[in-house]
Coordinates of C-alpha atoms in Angstrom, one line a residue:
X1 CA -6.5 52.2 -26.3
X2 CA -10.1 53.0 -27.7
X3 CA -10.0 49.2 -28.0
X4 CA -9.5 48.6 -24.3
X5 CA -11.9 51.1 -22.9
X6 CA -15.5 49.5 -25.6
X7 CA -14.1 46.1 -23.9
X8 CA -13.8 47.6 -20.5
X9 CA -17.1 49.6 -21.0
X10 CA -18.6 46.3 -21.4
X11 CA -17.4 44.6 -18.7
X12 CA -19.0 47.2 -16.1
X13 CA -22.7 47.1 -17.8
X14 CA -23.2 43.4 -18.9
X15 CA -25.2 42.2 -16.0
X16 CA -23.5 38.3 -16.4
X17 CA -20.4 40.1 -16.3
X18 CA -20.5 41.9 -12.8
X19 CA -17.3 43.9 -12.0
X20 CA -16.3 41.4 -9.2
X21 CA -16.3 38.1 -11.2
X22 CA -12.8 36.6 -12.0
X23 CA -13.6 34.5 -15.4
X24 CA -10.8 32.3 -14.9
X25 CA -11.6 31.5 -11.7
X26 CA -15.0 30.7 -12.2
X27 CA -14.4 28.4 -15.7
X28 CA -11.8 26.5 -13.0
X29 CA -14.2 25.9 -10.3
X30 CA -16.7 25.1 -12.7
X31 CA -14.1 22.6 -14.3
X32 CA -13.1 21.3 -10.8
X33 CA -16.7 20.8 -9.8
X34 CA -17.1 18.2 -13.3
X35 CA -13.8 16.4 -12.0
X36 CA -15.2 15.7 -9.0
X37 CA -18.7 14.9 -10.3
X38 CA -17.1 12.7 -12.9
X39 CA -15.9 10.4 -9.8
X40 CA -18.7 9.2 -8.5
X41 CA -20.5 9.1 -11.7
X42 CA -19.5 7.2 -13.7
X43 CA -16.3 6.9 -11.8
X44 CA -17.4 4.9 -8.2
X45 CA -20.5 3.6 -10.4
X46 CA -18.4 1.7 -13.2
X47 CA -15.8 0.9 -9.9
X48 CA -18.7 -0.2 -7.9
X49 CA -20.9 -2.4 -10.7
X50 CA -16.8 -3.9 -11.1
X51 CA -15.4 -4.8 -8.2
X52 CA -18.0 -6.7 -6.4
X53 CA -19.5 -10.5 -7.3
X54 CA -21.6 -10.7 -10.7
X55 CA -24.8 -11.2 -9.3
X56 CA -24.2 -7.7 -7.4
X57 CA -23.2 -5.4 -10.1
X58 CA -26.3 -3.7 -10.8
X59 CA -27.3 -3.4 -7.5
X60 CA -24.0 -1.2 -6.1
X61 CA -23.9 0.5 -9.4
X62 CA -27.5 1.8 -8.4
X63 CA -26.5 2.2 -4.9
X64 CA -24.3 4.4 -5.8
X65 CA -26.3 6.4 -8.9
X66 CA -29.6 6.8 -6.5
X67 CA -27.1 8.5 -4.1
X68 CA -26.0 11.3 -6.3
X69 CA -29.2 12.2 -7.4
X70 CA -30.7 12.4 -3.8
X71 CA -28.0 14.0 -2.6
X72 CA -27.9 17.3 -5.3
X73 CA -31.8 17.7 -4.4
X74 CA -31.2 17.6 -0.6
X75 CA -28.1 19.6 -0.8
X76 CA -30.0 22.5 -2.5
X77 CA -33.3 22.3 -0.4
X78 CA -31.6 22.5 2.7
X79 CA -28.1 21.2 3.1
X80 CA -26.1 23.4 1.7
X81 CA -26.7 25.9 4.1
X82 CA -27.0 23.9 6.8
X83 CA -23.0 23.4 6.1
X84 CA -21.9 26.7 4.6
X85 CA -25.1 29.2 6.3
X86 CA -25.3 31.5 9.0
X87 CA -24.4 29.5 12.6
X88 CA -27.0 27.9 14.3
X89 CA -24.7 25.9 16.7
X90 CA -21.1 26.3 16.8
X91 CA -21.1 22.7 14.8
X92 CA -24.1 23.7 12.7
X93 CA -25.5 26.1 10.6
X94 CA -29.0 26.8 9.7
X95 CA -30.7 25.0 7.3
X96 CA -32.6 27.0 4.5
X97 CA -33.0 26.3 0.3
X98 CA -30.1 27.5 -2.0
X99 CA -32.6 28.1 -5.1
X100 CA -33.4 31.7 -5.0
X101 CA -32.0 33.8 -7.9
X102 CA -31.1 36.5 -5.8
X103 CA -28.7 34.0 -3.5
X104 CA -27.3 31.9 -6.3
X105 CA -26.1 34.5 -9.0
X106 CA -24.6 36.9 -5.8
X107 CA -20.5 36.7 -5.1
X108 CA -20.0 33.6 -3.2
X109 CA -18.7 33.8 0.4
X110 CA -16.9 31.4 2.5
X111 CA -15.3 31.7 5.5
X112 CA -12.3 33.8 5.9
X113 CA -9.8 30.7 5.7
X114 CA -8.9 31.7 2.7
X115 CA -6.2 34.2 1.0
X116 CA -8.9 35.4 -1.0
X117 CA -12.9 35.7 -1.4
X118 CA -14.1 33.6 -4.5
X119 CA -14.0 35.7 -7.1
X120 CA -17.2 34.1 -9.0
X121 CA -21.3 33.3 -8.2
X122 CA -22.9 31.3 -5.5
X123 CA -24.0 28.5 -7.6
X124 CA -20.9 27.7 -8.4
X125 CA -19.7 27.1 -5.1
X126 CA -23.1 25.3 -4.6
X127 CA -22.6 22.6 -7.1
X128 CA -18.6 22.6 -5.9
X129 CA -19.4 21.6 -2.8
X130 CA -22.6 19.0 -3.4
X131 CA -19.9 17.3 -5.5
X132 CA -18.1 16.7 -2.3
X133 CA -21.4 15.6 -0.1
X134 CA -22.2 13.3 -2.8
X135 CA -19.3 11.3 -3.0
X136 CA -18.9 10.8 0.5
X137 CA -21.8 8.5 0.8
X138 CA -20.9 6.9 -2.3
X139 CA -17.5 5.8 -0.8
X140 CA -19.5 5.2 2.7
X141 CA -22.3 3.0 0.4
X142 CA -19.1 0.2 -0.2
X143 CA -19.0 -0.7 3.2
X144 CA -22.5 -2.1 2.7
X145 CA -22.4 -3.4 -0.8
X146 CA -24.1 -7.0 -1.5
X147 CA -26.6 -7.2 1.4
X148 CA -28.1 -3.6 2.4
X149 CA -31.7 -3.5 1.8
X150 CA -32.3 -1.1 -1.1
X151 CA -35.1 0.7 0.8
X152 CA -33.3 1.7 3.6
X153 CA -30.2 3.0 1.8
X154 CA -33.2 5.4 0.4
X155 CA -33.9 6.6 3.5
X156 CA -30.6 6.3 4.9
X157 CA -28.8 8.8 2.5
X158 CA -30.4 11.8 3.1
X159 CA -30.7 11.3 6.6
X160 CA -26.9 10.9 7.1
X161 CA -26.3 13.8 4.4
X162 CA -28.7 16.1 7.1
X163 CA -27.2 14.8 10.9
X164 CA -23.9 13.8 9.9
X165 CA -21.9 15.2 6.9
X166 CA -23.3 18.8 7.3
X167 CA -21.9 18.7 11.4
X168 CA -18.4 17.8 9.7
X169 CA -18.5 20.1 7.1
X170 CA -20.2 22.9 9.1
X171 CA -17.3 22.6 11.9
X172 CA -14.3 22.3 9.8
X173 CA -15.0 24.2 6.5
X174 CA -18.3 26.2 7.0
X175 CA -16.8 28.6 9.7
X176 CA -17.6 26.5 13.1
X177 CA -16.0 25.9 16.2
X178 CA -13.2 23.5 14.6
X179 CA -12.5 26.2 11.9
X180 CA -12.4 29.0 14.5
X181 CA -9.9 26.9 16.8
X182 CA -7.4 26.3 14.0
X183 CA -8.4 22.5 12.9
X184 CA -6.7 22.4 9.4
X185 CA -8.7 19.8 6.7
X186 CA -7.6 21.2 3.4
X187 CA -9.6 19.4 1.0
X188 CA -11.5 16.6 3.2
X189 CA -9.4 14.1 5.1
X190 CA -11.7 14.4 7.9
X191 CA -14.6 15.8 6.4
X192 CA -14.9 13.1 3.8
X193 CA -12.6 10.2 4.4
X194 CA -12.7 9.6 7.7
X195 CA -16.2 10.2 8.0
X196 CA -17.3 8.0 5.6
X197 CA -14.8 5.2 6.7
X198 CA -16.1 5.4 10.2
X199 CA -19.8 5.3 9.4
X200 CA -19.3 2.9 6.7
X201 CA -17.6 0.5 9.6
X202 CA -20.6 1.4 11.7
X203 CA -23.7 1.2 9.1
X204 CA -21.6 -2.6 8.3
X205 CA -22.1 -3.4 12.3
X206 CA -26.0 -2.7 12.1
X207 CA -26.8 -4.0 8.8
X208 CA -25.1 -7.2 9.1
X209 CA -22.5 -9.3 7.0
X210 CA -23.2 -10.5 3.7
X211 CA -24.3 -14.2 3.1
X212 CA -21.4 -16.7 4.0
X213 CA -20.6 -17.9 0.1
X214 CA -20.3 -14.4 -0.5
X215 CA -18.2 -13.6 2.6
X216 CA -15.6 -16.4 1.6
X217 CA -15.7 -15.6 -2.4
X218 CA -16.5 -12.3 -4.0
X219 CA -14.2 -12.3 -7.0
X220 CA -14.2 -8.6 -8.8
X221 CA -16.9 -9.8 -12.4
X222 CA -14.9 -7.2 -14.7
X223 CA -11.3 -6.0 -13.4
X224 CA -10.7 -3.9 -16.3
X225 CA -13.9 -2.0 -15.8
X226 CA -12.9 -1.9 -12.1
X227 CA -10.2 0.1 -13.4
X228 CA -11.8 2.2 -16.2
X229 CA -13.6 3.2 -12.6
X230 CA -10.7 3.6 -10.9
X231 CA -9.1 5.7 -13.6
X232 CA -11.7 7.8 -13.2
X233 CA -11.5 8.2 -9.6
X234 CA -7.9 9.3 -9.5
X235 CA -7.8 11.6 -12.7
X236 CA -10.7 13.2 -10.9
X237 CA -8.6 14.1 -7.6
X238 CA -7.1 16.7 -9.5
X239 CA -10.2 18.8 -9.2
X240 CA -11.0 17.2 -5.6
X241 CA -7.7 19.1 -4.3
X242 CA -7.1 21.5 -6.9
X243 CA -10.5 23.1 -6.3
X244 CA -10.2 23.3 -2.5
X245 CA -8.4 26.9 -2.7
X246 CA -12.0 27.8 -4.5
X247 CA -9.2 30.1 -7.2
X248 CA -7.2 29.0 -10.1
X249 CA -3.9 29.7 -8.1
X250 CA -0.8 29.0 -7.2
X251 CA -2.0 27.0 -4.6
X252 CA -4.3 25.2 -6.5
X253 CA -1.2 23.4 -8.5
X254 CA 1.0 22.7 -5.7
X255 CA -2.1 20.6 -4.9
X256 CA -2.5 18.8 -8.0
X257 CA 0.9 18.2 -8.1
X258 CA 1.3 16.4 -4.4
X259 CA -1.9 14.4 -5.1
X260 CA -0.4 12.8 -8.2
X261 CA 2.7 12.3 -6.3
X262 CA 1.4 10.9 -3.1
X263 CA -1.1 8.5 -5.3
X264 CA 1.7 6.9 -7.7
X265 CA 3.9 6.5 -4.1
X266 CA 1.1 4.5 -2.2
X267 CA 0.6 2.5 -5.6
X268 CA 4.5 1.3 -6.1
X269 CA 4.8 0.6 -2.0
X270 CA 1.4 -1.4 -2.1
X271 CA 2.1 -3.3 -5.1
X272 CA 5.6 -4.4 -3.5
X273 CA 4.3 -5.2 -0.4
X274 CA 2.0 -7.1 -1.9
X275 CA 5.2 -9.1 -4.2
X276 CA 6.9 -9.1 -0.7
X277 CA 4.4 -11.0 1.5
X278 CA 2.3 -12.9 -1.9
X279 CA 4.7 -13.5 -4.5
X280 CA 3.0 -11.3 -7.2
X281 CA 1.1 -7.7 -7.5
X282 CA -2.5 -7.7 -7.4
X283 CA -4.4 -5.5 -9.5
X284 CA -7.1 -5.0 -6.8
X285 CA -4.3 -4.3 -4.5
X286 CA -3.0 -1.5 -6.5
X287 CA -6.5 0.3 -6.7
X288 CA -6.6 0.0 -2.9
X289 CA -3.2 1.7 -2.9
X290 CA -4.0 4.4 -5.3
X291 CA -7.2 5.2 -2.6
X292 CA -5.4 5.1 0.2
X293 CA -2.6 7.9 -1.8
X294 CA -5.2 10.0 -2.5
X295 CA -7.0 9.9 0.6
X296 CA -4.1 10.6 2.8
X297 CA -2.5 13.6 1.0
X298 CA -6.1 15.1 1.2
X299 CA -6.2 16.6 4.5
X300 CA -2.9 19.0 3.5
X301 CA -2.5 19.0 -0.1
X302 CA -1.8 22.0 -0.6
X303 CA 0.1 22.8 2.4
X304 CA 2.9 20.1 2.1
X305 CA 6.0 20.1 -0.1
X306 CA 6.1 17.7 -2.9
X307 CA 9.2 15.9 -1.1
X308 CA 6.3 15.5 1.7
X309 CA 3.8 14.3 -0.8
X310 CA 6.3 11.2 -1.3
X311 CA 6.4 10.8 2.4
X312 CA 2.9 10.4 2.6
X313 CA 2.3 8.4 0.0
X314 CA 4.5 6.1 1.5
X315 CA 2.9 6.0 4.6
X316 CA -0.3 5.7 2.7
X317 CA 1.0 2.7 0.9
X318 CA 2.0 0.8 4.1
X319 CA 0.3 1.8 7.2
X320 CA -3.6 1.2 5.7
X321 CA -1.9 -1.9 3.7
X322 CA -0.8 -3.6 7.1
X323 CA -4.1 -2.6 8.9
X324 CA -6.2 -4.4 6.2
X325 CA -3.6 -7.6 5.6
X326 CA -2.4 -8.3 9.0
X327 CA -4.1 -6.4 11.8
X328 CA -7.6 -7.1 10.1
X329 CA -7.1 -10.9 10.0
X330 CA -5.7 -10.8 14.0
X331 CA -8.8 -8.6 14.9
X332 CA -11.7 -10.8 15.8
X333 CA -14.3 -7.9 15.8
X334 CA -13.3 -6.1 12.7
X335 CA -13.7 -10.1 10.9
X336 CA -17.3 -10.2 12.5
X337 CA -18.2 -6.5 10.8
X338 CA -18.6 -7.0 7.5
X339 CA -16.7 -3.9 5.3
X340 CA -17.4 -5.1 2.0
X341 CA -14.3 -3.0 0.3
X342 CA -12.3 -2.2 3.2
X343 CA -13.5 1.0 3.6
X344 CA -12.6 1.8 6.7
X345 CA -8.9 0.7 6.0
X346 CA -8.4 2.7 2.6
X347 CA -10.5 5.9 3.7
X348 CA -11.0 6.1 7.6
X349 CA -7.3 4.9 8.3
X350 CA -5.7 6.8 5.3
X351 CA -7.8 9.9 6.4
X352 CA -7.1 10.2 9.8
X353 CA -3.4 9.3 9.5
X354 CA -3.1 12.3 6.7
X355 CA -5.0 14.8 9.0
X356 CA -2.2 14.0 11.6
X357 CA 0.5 14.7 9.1
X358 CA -0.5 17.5 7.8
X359 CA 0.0 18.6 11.5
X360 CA 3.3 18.0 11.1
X361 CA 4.3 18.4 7.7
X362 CA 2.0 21.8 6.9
X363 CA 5.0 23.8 5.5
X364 CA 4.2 27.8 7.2
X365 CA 5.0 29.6 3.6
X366 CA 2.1 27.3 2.0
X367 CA -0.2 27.8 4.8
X368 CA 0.1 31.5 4.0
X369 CA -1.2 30.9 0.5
X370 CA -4.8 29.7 1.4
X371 CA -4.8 30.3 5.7
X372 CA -5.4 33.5 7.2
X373 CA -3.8 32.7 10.4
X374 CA -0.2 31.6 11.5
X375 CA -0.6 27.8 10.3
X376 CA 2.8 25.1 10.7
X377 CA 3.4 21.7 11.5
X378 CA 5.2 20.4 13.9
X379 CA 8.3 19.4 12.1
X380 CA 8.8 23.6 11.3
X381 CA 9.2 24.4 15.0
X382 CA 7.0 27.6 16.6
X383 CA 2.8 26.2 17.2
X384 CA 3.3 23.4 15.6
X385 CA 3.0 21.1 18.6
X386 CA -0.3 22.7 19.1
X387 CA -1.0 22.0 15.7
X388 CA -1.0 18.3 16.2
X389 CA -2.9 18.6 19.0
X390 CA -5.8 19.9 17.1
X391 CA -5.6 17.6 14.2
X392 CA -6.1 14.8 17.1
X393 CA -8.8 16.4 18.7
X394 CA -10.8 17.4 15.4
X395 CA -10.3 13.7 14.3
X396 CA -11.7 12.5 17.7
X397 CA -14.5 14.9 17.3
X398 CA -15.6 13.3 13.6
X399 CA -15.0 9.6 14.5
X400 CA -17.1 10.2 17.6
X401 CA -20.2 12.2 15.8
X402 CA -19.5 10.1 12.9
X403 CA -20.4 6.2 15.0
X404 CA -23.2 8.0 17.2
X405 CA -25.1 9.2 14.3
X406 CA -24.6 6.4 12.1
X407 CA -26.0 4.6 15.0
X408 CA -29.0 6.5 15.3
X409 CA -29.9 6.7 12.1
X410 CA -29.7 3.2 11.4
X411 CA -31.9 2.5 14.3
X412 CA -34.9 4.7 13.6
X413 CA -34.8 2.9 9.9
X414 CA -35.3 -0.2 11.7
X415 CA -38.0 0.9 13.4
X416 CA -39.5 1.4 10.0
X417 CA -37.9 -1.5 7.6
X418 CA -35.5 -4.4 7.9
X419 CA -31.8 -2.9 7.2
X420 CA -30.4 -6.1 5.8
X421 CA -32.3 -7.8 2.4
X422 CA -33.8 -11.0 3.3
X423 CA -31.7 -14.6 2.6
X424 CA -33.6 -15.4 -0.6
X425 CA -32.5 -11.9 -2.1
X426 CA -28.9 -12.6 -0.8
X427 CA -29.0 -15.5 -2.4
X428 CA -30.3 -14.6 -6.0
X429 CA -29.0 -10.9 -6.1
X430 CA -29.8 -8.2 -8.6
X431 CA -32.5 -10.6 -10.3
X432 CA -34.2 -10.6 -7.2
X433 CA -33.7 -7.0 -5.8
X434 CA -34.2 -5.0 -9.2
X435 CA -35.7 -7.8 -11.5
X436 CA -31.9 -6.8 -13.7
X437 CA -29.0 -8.7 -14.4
X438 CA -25.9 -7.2 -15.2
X439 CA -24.7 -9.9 -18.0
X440 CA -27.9 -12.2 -18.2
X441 CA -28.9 -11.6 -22.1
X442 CA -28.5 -14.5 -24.5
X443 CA -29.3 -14.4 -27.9
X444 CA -32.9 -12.8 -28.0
X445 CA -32.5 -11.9 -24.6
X446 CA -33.4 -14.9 -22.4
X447 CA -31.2 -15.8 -19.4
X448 CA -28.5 -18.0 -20.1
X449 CA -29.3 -21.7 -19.9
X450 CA -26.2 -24.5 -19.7
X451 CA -28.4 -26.9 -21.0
X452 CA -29.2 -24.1 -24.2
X453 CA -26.5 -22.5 -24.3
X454 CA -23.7 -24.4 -22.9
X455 CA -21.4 -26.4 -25.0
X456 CA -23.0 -29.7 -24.2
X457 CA -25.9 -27.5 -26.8
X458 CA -23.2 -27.5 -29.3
X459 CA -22.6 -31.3 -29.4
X460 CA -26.2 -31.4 -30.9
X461 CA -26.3 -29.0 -33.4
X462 CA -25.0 -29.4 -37.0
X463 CA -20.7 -29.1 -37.3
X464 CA -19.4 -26.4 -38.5
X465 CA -16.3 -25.8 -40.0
X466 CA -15.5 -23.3 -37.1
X467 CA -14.7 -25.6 -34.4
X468 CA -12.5 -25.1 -31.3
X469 CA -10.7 -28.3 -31.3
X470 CA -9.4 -27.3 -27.7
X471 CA -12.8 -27.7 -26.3
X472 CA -14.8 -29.3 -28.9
X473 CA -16.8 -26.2 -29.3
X474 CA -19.1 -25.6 -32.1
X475 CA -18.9 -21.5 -32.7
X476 CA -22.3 -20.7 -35.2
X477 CA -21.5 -18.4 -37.3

């Protein structure tokens, strides 16, 4: 007993202790915030430098890296409140630094969609939520991979974070007019996905299409780094969605749970439809499906029953597989705009068709968990016809704002810069862009040369007794 009351004693005076603070909680969201962190980097940076042509790999690595770091200091001069503040329009709040001691060590406050207040400080729910901005524009960033000049995806970042993703997250998660109606995205369909898939398919329109050899070939230069990135990405979903109730609840694992599920789903259907229709599984394939699983279950991971989760994964599997393989290749404007990784299919599709399900799939005892309001899909009978509705009309409202601003943005840059690097950099790639190679170092560090270090070299040195008979090959020990 005396035990109990020195340790409670303590509890009320330590000053990094207040009364209000929920130490599991916090060490969750903290933990949820590195998942999600851990996804774009390294995750989308190892998936990025991977997947795309050699002579691109540090370039979209970079891409990628400069966006994280300009997106935390933007996010706490201005943006975070701009998205989570006081209103300023009923899609926007107002703008103002989150750096002040007294704001950032304070109880953090959200709006009342949830069960519960956050039972930890401000800057936690500050560096939860940057996690979120940042990897938005990395995912919208491999739409324009291998051609977008470097300098304008510098200025392009934080002006997108400022006039696009804070109206999304304002207006669905910060307490505006989407929120208020009854708009459900639980942890970023809309806000994320389909935003960055839309703008991504818009910035590709402005900046123009990559050079034609790498148009018709772009072979991934390491596929088991691409999935070392993609590994990343996935395991890291688990704080995306588990995170989203902002408590270590119950909640919390029915969302980790029907992420997992829904991902593995989209992976088996894509890989089959890919053995279907090819004749064998591609490994690229199967990252796209484990995207497009993720993405989809987003919008109402926590609000759908894991027997759902393999519904939607399904869906996830097919639907974005047939709009990328068939309806892509029938399309004659989506083969002019350029989407480097099919972003559009595996986050603005995948997004927007989740959003929809979750209007008819949101299960009404879930929705009590983490909604404060009467919340069912359409399948449970009641308001969830209206439901839908709103999930059609909120998605309208993001691809709209999303391809107007995209727009706008992109044009004032080119008032100010080219958007698109010029043919000799397209041709030559990182060397020419950064003055880097990704896998140029030979020996003592000079570029390879076939005439050096080619085996034609070998046929003029002294034998060894090493030699690849296969290939004639002298190896030097």
């Amino acid at each position: 007993m005396a035990a109990t009351q020195i340790a409670y004693t303590a509890h009320e005076i330590s000053p990094a202790v207040p009364p209000w603070l929920n130490k599991g909680d916090n060490a969750w969201q903290m933990t949820a915030a590195t998942l999600v962190g851990i996804q774009s980097m390294p995750g989308l940076v190892i998936l990025y430098a991977s997947i795309v042509k050699k002579k691109w790999a540090v370039n979209s690595a970079f891409m990628a890296l400069y966006a994280f770091a300009a997106v935390l200091i933007c996010w706490v001069l201005l943006c975070y409140r701009m998205a989570f503040g006081d209103e300023l329009l009923p899609f926007w709040g107002k703008g103002a630094p989150a750096l002040g001691q007294s704001y950032l060590v304070g109880q953090a406050k959200v709006p009342e969609r949830v069960a519960t207040e956050p039972y930890y400080p401000m800057a936690t729910l500050v560096y939860f939520q940057f996690t979120f901005a940042a990897i938005t524009l990395i995912l919208l960033a491999g739409s324009v991979l291998g051609r977008m000049n470097i300098r304008a995806w510098m200025a392009f970042v934080p002006l997108w974070l400022i006039f696009s993703y804070t109206v999304g997250a304002y207006s669905l998660w910060g307490g505006g007019f989407l929120y208020r109606w009854g708009a459900i995205d639980y942890s970023g369909g809309y806000v994320i996905h389909l935003s960055s898939g839309i703008s991504g398919l818009t910035a590709a329109y402005w900046v123009g299409p990559r050079i034609k050899s790498d148009r018709e070939r772009f072979p991934p230069n390491n596929i088991l780094l691409m999935l070392a990135g993609a590994g990343l990405l996935w395991m890291g979903w688990s704080g995306f969605n588990g995170g989203a109730p902002y408590a270590a609840n119950i909640d919390s694992s029915i969302a980790v749970l029907n992420t997992n599920v829904s991902a593995a789903t989209s992976i088996l259907v894509w890989t089959c439809l890919d053995v279907v229709f090819f004749g064998k599984p591609s490994v690229i394939g199967a990252v796209q499906g484990m995207m497009t699983g993720l993405a989809c279950i987003t919008p109402g991971a926590g609000l759908v029953q894991s027997w759902a989760a393999i519904i939607v994964g399904m869906l996830a599997g097919s639907v974005p597989w047939v709009s990328m393989m068939i309806i892509h290749k029938k399309c004659s404007w989506l083969q002019k705009v350029d989407d480097a990784l099919g972003v559009f299919h595996t986050h603005a599709v995948a997004g927007l068709m989740g959003g929809l399900l979750t209007g008819l799939l949101a299960e009404p005892n879930l929705c009590r968990l983490i909604l404060p309001r009467d919340t069912r899909g359409a399948f449970y009978g009641g308001n969830g016809g209206v439901q839908f509705a709103k999930q059609l009309v909120a998605a309208l409202f993001v691809i709209a704002w999303n391809v107007a601003s995209t727009t706008l943005i992109l044009l004032v840059i080119r008032l100010c810069m080219p958007l698109r690097m010029p043919d000799n950099q397209l041709e030559i790639g990182d060397d020419a862009v950064h003055g880097e190679e990704a896998y140029a170092l030979w020996g003592d560090g000079e570029q390879y040369d076939q005439r050096k270090h080619g085996w034609h070299a070998s046929e003029m040195t002294s034998p060894s007794p090493y030699v690849n008979g296969a290939r004639g090959v002298t190896i030097n020990l």
